[in-house]
Short mmCIF file of C-alpha atoms in Angstrom, two decimals:
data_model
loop_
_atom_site.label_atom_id
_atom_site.label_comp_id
_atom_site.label_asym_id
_atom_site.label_seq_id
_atom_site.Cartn_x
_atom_site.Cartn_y
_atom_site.Cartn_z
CA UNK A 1 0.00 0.00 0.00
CA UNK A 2 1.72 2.93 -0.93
CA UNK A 3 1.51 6.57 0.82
CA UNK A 4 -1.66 7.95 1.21
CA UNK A 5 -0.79 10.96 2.76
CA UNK A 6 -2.74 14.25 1.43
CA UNK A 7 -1.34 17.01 0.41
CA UNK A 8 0.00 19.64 2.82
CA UNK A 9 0.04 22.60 0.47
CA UNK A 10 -1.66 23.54 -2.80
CA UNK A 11 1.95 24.37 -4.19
CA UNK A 12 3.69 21.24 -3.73
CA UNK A 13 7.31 21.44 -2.93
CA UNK A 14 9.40 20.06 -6.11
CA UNK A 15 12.49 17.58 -5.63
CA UNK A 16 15.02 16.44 -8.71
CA UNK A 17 16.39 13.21 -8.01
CA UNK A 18 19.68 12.33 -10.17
CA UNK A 19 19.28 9.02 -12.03
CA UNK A 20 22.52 7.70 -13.65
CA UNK A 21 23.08 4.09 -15.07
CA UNK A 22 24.46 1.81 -12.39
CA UNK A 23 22.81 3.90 -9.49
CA UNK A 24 21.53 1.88 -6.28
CA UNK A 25 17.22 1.78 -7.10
CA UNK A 26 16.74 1.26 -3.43
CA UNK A 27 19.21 4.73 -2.30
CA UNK A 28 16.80 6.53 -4.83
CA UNK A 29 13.39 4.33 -4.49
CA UNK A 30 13.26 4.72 -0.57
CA UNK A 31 12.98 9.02 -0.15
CA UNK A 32 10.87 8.83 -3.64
CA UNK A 33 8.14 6.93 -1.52
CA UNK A 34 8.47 9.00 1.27
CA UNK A 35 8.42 12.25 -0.56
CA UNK A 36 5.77 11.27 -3.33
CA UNK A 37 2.92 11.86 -1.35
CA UNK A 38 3.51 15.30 -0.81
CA UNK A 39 6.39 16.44 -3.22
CA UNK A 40 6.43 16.82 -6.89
CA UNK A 41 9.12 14.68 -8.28
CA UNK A 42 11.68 15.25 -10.82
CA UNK A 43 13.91 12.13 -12.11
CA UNK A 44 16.70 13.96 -14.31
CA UNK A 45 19.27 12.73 -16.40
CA UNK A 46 20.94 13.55 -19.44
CA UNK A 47 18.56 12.40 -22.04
CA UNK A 48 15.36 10.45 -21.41
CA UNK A 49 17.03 7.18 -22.27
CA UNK A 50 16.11 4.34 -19.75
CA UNK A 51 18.40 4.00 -17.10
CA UNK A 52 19.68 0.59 -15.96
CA UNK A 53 20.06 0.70 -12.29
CA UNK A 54 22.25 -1.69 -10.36
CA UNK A 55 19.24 -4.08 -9.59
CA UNK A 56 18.71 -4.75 -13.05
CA UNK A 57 15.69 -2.93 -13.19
CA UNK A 58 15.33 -0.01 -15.33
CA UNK A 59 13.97 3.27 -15.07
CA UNK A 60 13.11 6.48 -17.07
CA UNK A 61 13.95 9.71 -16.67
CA UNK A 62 11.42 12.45 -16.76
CA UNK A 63 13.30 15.11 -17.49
CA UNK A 64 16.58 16.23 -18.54
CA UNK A 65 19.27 18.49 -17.15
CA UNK A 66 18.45 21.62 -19.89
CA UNK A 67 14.48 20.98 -18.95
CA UNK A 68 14.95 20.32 -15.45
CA UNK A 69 13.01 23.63 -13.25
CA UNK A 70 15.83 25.95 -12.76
CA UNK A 71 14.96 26.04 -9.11
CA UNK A 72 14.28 22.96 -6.90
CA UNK A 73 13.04 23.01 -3.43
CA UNK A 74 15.56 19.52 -2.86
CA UNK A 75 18.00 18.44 -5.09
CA UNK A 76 19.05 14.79 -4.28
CA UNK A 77 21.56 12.04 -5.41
CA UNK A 78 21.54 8.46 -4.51
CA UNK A 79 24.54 6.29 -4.57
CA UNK A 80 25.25 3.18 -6.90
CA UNK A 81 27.61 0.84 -7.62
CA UNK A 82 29.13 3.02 -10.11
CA UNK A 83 28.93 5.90 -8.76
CA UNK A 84 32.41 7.08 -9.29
CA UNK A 85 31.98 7.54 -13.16
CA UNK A 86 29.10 10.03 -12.20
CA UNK A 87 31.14 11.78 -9.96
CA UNK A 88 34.16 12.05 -13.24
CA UNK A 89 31.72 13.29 -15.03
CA UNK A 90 31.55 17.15 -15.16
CA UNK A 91 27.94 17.64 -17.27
CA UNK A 92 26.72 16.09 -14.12
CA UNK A 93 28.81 18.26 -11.88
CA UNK A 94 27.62 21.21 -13.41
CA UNK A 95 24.40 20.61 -13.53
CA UNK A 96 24.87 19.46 -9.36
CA UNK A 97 26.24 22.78 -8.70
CA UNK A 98 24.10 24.80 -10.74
CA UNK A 99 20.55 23.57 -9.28
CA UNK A 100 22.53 23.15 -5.32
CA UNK A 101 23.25 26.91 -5.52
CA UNK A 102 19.70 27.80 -5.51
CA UNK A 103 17.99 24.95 -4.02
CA UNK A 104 16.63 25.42 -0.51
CA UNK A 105 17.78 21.46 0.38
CA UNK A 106 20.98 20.06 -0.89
CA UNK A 107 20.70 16.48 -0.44
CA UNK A 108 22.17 12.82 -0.72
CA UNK A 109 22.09 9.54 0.93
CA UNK A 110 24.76 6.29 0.47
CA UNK A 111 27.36 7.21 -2.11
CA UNK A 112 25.36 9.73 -3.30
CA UNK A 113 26.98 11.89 -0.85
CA UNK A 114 30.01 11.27 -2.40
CA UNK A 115 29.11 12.69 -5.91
CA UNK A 116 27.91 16.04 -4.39
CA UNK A 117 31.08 16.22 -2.89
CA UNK A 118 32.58 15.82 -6.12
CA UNK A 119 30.37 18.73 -7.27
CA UNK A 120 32.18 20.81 -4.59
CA UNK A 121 28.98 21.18 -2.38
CA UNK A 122 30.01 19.65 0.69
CA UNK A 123 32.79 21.47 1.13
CA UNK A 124 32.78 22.72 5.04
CA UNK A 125 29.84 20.72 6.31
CA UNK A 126 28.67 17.60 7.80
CA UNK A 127 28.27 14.64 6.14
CA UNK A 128 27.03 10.91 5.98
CA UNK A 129 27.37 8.29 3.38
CA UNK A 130 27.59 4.66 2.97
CA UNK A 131 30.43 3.35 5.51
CA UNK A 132 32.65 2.33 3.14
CA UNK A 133 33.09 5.74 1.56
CA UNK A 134 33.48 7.28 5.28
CA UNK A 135 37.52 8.15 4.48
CA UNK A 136 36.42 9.52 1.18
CA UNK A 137 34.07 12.93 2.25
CA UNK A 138 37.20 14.46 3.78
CA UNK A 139 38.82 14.51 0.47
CA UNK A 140 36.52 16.25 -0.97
CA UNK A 141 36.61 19.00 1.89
CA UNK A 142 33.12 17.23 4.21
CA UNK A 143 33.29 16.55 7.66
CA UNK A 144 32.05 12.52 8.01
CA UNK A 145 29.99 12.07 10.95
CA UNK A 146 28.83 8.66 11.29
CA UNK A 147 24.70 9.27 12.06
CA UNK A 148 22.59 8.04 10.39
CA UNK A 149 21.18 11.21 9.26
CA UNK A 150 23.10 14.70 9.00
CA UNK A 151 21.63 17.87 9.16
CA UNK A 152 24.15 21.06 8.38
CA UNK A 153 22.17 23.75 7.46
CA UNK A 154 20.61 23.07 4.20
CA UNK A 155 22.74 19.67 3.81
CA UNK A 156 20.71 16.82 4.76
CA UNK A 157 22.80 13.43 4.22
CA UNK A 158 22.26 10.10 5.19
CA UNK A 159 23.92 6.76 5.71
CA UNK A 160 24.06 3.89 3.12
CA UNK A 161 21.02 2.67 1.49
CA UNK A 162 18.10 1.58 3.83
CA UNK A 163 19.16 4.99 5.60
CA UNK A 164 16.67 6.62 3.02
CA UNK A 165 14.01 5.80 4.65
CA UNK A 166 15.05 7.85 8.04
CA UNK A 167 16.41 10.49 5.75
CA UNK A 168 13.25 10.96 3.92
CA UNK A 169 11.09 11.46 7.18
CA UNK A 170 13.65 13.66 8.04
CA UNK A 171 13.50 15.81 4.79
CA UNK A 172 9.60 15.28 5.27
CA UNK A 173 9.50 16.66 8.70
CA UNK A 174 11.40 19.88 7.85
CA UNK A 175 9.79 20.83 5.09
CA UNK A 176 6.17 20.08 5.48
CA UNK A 177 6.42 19.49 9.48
CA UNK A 178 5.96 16.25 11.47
CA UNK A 179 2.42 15.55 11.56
CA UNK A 180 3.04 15.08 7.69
CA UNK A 181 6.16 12.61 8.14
CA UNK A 182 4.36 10.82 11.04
CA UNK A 183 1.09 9.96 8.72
CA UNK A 184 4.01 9.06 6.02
CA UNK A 185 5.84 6.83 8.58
CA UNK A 186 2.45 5.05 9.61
CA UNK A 187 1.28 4.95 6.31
CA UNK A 188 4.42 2.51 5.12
CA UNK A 189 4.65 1.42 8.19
CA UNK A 190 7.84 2.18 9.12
CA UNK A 191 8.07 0.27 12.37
CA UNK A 192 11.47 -1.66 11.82
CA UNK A 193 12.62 -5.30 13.27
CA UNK A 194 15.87 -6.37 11.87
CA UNK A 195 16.50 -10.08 12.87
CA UNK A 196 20.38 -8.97 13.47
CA UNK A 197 21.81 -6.21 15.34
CA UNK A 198 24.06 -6.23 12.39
CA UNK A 199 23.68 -3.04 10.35
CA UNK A 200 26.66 -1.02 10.89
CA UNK A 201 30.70 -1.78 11.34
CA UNK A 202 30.56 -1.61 15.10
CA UNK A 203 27.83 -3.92 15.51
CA UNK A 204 29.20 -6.05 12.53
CA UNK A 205 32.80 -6.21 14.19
CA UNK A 206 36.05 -6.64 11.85
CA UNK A 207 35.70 -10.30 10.13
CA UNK A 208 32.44 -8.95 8.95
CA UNK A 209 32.99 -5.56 7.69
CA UNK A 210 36.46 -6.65 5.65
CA UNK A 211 34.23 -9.14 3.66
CA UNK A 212 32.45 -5.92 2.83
CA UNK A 213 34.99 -3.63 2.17
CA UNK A 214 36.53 -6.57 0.15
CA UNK A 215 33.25 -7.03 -2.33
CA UNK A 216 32.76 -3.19 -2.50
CA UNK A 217 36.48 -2.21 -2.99
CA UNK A 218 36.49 -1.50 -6.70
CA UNK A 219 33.44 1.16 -6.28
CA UNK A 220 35.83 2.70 -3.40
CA UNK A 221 38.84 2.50 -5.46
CA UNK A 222 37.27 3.71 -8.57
CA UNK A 223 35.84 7.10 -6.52
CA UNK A 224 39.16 7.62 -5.08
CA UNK A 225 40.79 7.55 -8.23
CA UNK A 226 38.25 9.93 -9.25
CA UNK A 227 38.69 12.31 -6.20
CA UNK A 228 41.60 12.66 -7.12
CA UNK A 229 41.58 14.37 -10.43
CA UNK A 230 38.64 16.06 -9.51
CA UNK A 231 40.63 17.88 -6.75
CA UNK A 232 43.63 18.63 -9.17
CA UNK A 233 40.86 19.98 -11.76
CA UNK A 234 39.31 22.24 -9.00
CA UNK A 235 36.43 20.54 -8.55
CA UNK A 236 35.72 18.56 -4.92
CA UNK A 237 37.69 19.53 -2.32
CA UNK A 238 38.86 22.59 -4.51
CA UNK A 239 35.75 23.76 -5.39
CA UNK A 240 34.96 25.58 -1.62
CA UNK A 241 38.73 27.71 -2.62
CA UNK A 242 40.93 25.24 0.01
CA UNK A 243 43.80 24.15 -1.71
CA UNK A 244 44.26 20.82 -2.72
CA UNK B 1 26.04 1.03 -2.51
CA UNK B 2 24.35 -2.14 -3.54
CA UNK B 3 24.19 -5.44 -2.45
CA UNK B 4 28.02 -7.21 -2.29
CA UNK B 5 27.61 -9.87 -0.71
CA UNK B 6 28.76 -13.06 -2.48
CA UNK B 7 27.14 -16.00 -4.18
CA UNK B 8 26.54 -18.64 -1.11
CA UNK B 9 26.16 -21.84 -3.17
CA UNK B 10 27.10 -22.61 -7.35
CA UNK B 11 23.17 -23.57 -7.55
CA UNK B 12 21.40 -19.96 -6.97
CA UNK B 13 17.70 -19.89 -5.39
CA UNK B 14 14.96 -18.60 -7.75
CA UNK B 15 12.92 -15.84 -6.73
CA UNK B 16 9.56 -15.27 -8.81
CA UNK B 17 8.37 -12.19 -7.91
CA UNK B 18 4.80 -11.24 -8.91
CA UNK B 19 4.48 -8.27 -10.94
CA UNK B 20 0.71 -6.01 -11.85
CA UNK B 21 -0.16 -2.74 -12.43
CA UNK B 22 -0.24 -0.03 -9.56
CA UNK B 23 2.06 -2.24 -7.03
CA UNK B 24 3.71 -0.57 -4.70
CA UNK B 25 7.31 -0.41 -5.96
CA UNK B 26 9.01 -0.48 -2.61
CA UNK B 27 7.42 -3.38 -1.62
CA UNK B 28 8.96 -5.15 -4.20
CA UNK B 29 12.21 -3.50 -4.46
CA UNK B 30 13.21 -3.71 -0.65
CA UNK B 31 12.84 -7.75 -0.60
CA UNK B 32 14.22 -7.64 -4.16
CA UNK B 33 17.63 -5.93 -3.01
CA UNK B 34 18.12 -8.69 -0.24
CA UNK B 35 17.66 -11.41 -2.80
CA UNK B 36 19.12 -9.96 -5.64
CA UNK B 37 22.87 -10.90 -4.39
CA UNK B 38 22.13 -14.25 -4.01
CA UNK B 39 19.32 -15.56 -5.75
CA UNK B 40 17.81 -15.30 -9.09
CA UNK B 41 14.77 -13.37 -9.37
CA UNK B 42 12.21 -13.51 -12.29
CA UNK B 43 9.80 -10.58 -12.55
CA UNK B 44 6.05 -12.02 -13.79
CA UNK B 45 3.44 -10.90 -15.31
CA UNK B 46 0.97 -12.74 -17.99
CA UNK B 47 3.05 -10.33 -20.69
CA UNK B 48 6.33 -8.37 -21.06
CA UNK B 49 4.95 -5.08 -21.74
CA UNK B 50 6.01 -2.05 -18.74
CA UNK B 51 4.26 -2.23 -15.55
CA UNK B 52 3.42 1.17 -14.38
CA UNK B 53 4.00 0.79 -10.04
CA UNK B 54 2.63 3.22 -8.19
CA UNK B 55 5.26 5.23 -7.56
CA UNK B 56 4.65 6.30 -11.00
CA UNK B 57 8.03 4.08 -12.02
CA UNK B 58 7.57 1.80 -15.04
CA UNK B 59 9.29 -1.92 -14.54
CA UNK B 60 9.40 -4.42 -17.00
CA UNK B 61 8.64 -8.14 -16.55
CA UNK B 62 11.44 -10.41 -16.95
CA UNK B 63 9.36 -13.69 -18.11
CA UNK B 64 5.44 -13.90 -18.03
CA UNK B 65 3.27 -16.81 -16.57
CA UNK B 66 3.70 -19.16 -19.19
CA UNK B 67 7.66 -19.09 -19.44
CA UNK B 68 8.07 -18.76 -15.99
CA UNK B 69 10.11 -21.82 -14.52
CA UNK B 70 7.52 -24.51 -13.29
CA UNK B 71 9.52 -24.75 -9.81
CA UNK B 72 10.79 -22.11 -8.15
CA UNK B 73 12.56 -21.61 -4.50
CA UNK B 74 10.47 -18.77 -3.47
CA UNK B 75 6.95 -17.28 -4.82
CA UNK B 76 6.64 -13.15 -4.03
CA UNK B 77 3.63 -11.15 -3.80
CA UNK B 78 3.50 -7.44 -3.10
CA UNK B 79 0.96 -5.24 -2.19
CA UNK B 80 -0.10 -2.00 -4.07
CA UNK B 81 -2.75 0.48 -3.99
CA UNK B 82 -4.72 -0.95 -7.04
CA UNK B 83 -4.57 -4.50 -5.16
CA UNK B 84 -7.88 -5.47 -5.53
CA UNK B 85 -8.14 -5.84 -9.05
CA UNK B 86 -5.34 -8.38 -9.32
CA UNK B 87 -6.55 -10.50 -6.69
CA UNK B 88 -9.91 -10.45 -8.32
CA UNK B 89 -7.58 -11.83 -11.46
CA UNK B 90 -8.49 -15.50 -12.28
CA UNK B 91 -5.38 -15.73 -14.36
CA UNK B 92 -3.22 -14.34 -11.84
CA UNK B 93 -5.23 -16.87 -9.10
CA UNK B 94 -4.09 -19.89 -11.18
CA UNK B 95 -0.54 -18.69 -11.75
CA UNK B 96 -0.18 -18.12 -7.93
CA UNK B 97 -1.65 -21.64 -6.85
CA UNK B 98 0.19 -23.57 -9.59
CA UNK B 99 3.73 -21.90 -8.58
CA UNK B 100 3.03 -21.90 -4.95
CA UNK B 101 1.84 -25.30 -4.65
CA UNK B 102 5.26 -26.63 -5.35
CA UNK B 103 7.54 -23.50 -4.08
CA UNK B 104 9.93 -23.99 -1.28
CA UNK B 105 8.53 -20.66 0.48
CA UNK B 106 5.26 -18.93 -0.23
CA UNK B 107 5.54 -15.17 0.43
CA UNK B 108 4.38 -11.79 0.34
CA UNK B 109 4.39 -8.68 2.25
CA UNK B 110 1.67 -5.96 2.85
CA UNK B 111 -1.27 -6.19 0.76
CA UNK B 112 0.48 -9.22 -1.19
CA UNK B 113 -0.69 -11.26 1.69
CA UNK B 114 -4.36 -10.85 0.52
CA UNK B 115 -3.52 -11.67 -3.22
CA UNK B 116 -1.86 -14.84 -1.89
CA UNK B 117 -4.87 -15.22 0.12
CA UNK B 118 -7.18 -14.72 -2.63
CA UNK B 119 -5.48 -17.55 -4.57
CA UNK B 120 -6.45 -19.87 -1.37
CA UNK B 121 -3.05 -19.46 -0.74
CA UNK B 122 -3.27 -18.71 3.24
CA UNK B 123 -5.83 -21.32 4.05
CA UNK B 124 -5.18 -22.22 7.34
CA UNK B 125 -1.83 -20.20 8.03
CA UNK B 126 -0.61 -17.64 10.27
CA UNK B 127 -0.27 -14.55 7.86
CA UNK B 128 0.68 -10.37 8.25
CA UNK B 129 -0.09 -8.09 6.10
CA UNK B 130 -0.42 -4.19 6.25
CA UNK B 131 -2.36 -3.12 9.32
CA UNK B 132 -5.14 -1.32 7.19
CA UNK B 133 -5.72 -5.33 6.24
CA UNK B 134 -5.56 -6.96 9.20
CA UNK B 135 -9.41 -7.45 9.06
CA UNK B 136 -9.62 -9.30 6.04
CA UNK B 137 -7.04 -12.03 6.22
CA UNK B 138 -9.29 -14.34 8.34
CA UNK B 139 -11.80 -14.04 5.20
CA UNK B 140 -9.52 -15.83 3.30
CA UNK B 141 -9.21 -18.34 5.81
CA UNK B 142 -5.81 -16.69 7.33
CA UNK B 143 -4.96 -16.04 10.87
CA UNK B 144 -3.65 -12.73 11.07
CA UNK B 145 -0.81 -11.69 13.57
CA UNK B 146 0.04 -8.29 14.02
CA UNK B 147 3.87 -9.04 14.01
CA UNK B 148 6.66 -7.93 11.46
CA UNK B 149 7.44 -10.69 10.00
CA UNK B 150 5.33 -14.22 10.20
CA UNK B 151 6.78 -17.51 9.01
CA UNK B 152 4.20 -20.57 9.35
CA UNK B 153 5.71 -23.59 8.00
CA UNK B 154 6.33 -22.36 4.18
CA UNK B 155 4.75 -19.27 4.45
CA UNK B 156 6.33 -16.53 5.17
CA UNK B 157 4.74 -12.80 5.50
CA UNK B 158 5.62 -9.63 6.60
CA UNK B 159 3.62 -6.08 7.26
CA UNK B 160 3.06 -3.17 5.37
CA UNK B 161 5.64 -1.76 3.08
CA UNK B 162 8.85 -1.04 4.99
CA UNK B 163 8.65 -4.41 6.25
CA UNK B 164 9.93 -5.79 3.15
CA UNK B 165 13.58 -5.03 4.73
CA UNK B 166 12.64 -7.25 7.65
CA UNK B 167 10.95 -10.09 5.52
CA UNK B 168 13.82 -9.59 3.05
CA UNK B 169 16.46 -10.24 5.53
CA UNK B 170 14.04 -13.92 7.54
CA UNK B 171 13.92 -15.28 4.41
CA UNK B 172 17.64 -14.88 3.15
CA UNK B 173 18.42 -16.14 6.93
CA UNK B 174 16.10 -19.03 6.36
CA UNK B 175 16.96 -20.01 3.11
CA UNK B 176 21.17 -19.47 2.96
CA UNK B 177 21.83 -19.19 6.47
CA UNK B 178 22.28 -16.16 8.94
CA UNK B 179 25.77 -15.31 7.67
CA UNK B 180 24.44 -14.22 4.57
CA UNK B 181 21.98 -12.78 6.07
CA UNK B 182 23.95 -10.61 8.36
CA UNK B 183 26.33 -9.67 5.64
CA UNK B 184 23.59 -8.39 3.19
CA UNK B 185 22.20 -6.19 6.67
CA UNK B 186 25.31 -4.94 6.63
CA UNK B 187 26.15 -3.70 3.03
CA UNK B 188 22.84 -2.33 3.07
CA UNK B 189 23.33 -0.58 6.48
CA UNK B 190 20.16 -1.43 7.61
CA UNK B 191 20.47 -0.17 11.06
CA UNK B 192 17.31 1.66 11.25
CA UNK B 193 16.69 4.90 12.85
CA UNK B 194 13.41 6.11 12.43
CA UNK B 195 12.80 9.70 13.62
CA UNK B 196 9.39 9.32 15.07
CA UNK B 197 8.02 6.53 16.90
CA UNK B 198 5.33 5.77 15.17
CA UNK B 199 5.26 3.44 12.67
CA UNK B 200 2.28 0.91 13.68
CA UNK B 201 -1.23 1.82 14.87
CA UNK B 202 -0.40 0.75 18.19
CA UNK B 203 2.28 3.57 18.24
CA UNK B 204 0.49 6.24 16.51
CA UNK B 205 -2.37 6.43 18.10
CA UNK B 206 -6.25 6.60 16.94
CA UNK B 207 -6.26 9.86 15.48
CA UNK B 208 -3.77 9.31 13.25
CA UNK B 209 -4.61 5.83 12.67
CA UNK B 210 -8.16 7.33 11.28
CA UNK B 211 -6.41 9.73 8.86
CA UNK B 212 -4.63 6.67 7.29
CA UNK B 213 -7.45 4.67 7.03
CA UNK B 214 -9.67 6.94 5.52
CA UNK B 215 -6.94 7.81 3.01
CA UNK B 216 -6.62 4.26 2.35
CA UNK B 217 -10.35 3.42 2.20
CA UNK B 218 -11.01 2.81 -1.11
CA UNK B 219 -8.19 -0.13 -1.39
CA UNK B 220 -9.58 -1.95 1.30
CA UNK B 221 -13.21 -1.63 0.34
CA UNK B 222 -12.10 -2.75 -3.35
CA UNK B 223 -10.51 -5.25 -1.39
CA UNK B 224 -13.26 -6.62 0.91
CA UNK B 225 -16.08 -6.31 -2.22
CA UNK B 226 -13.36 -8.83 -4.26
CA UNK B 227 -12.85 -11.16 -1.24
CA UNK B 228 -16.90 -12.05 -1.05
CA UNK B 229 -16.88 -12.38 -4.89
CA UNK B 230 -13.95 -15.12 -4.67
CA UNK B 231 -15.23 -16.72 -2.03
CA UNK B 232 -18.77 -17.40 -3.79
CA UNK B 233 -16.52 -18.62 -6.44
CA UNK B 234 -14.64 -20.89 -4.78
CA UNK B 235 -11.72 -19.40 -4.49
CA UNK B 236 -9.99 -17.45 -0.88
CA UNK B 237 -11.65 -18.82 2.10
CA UNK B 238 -13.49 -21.50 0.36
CA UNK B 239 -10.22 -22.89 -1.88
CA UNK B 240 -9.48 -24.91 1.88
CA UNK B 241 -12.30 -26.68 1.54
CA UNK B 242 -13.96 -24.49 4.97
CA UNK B 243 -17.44 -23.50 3.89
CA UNK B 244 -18.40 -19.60 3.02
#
């Protein structure tokens, strides 16, 4: 049953989501179904050319970057398994830093977070992102703080995928107040029970997390490789006028 | 970041996962992302053509009834808002009884429960399902139990939406073991941290609770009109063999 929630205002609050191929459907499906009850949503990419996202399923943009509204109430970016050739890719930065400058919510969850740090717009705040990209947000000028979700003026982060869901109530609640994100919440009953207390490193312990790290180390390698040339091309870490 | 974790066995478990106009995306997607490293999941539906979920995202069907393989590990149901009319589907009745009469686990979450229901599915069986449907499980011969996640014998069913994280995570347990579990919590970082309380009836009170429900009336009165027709025709409730 999907969110029933009515509308809070007759002007509803407009959000463009970043599709890319390879991008984690869950990072972007999770806030979608928490905003779509009360948000009008943009999903922007290039072209209109299905995307393939990392779970095989595909999905269409509805809008490009040159039609995209010029100013968004919450620009967001999810992470993905190949993330890292979004973040090298600087028709995506500029059209990240271009909406982010006027949006009134800059916004990201997973490795997501990553690729607006690549845009230069975490330089100087607070951060989350997915675990194993915690050493990475420094580079590109962030402060990591491991919380779930990360509030830092008009940054609003979150941790790695299934923290969409917290940082969409969260998103919900500021914007449109928390009666609206509590009717959301109940509505998808968002009342979790995971059978483990398993879901970060420090509950996970070492053995654990290095399988991890080892089965995800190409997407980390690939976006520090990336970082890297950002920075030296003045995007990233750059981008906020610290030197590299 | 999506889901690393590695294959567990040469031999992968399929997953056929019931597609049908106006499901509710997330309920697929968040069960789909705990399978998807591990198992092979078919998307059905009696065609390929794009399924429009509710979300307003199109997916496509992988196979369709008829090419769908005869046996499969695990049969998936999810709910949607537009519910009703696929459980009132004789086609989609006799797909779901033929594949879960010889599946290995017979599953759905939120309003999936009632489709599987529908298709006599739940006969005699412990069963949850979103708690705007609590009411009607026991029409289709169901027990329903207001927990998370409900395994009796082969069946295995959680609550509304969100749950599908939960479920996702049992089932993976249950079928591969609780390593793989545990590592597929933890690349998805499900360490929930809801900001409100309030994700269950219970929790949110009976003010709230009536907003929902009267959002959500017209699903569940599709829902309940459907359930009398099947059971007059034999199927539901009466598919047991219990009299209507």
């Amino acid at each position: 049953m999907s969110n029933p929630a009515p509308n809070a205002t007759s002007s509803r609050p407009t959000v463009a989501m970043l599709l890319y191929p390879g991008l984690t459907l869950l990072d972007l499906l999770s806030p979608h179904t928490t905003f779509s009850g009360n948000m009008d949503i943009h999903l922007v990419w290039k072209n209109i050319d299905p995307i393939v996202t990392d779970s095989g399923i595909t999905v269409h943009p509805t809008t490009t970057f040159a039609d995209c509204p010029t100013d968004v109430d919450v620009l967001f970016v999810p992470g993905g398994r190949d993330q890292a050739a979004t973040a090298a890719d600087e028709e995506v930065l500029t059209f990240l830093e271009d909406r982010g400058s006027r949006a009134r919510y800059v916004t990201a969850v997973c490795g997501g977070s990553l690729i607006l740090g690549a845009a230069g717009l975490l330089q100087g705040y607070k951060a989350a992102t997915h675990w194993t990209g915690r050493d990475i947000l420094p580079l590109l000028g962030a402060e990591n703080v491991n919380d779930r979700v990360v509030t830092d003026r008009n940054r609003i982060t979150g941790g790695g995928v299934t923290a969409g869901l917290d940082f969409g109530l969260v998103v919900l609640a500021e914007m449109l107040g928390e009666d609206i994100a509590k009717i959301t919440q109940l509505a998808m009953e968002y009342d979790p029970q995971p059978p483990f207390d398993f879901g970060s490193p420090e509950k996970a312990g070492p053995a654990f997390t290095q399988l991890v790290r080892t089965a995800t180390a190409k997407t980390n390698d690939d976006m520090l490789r990336v970082v890297h040339e950002l920075n030296a091309k003045g995007w990233g870490r750059a981008r906020g006028g610290v030197p590299v």
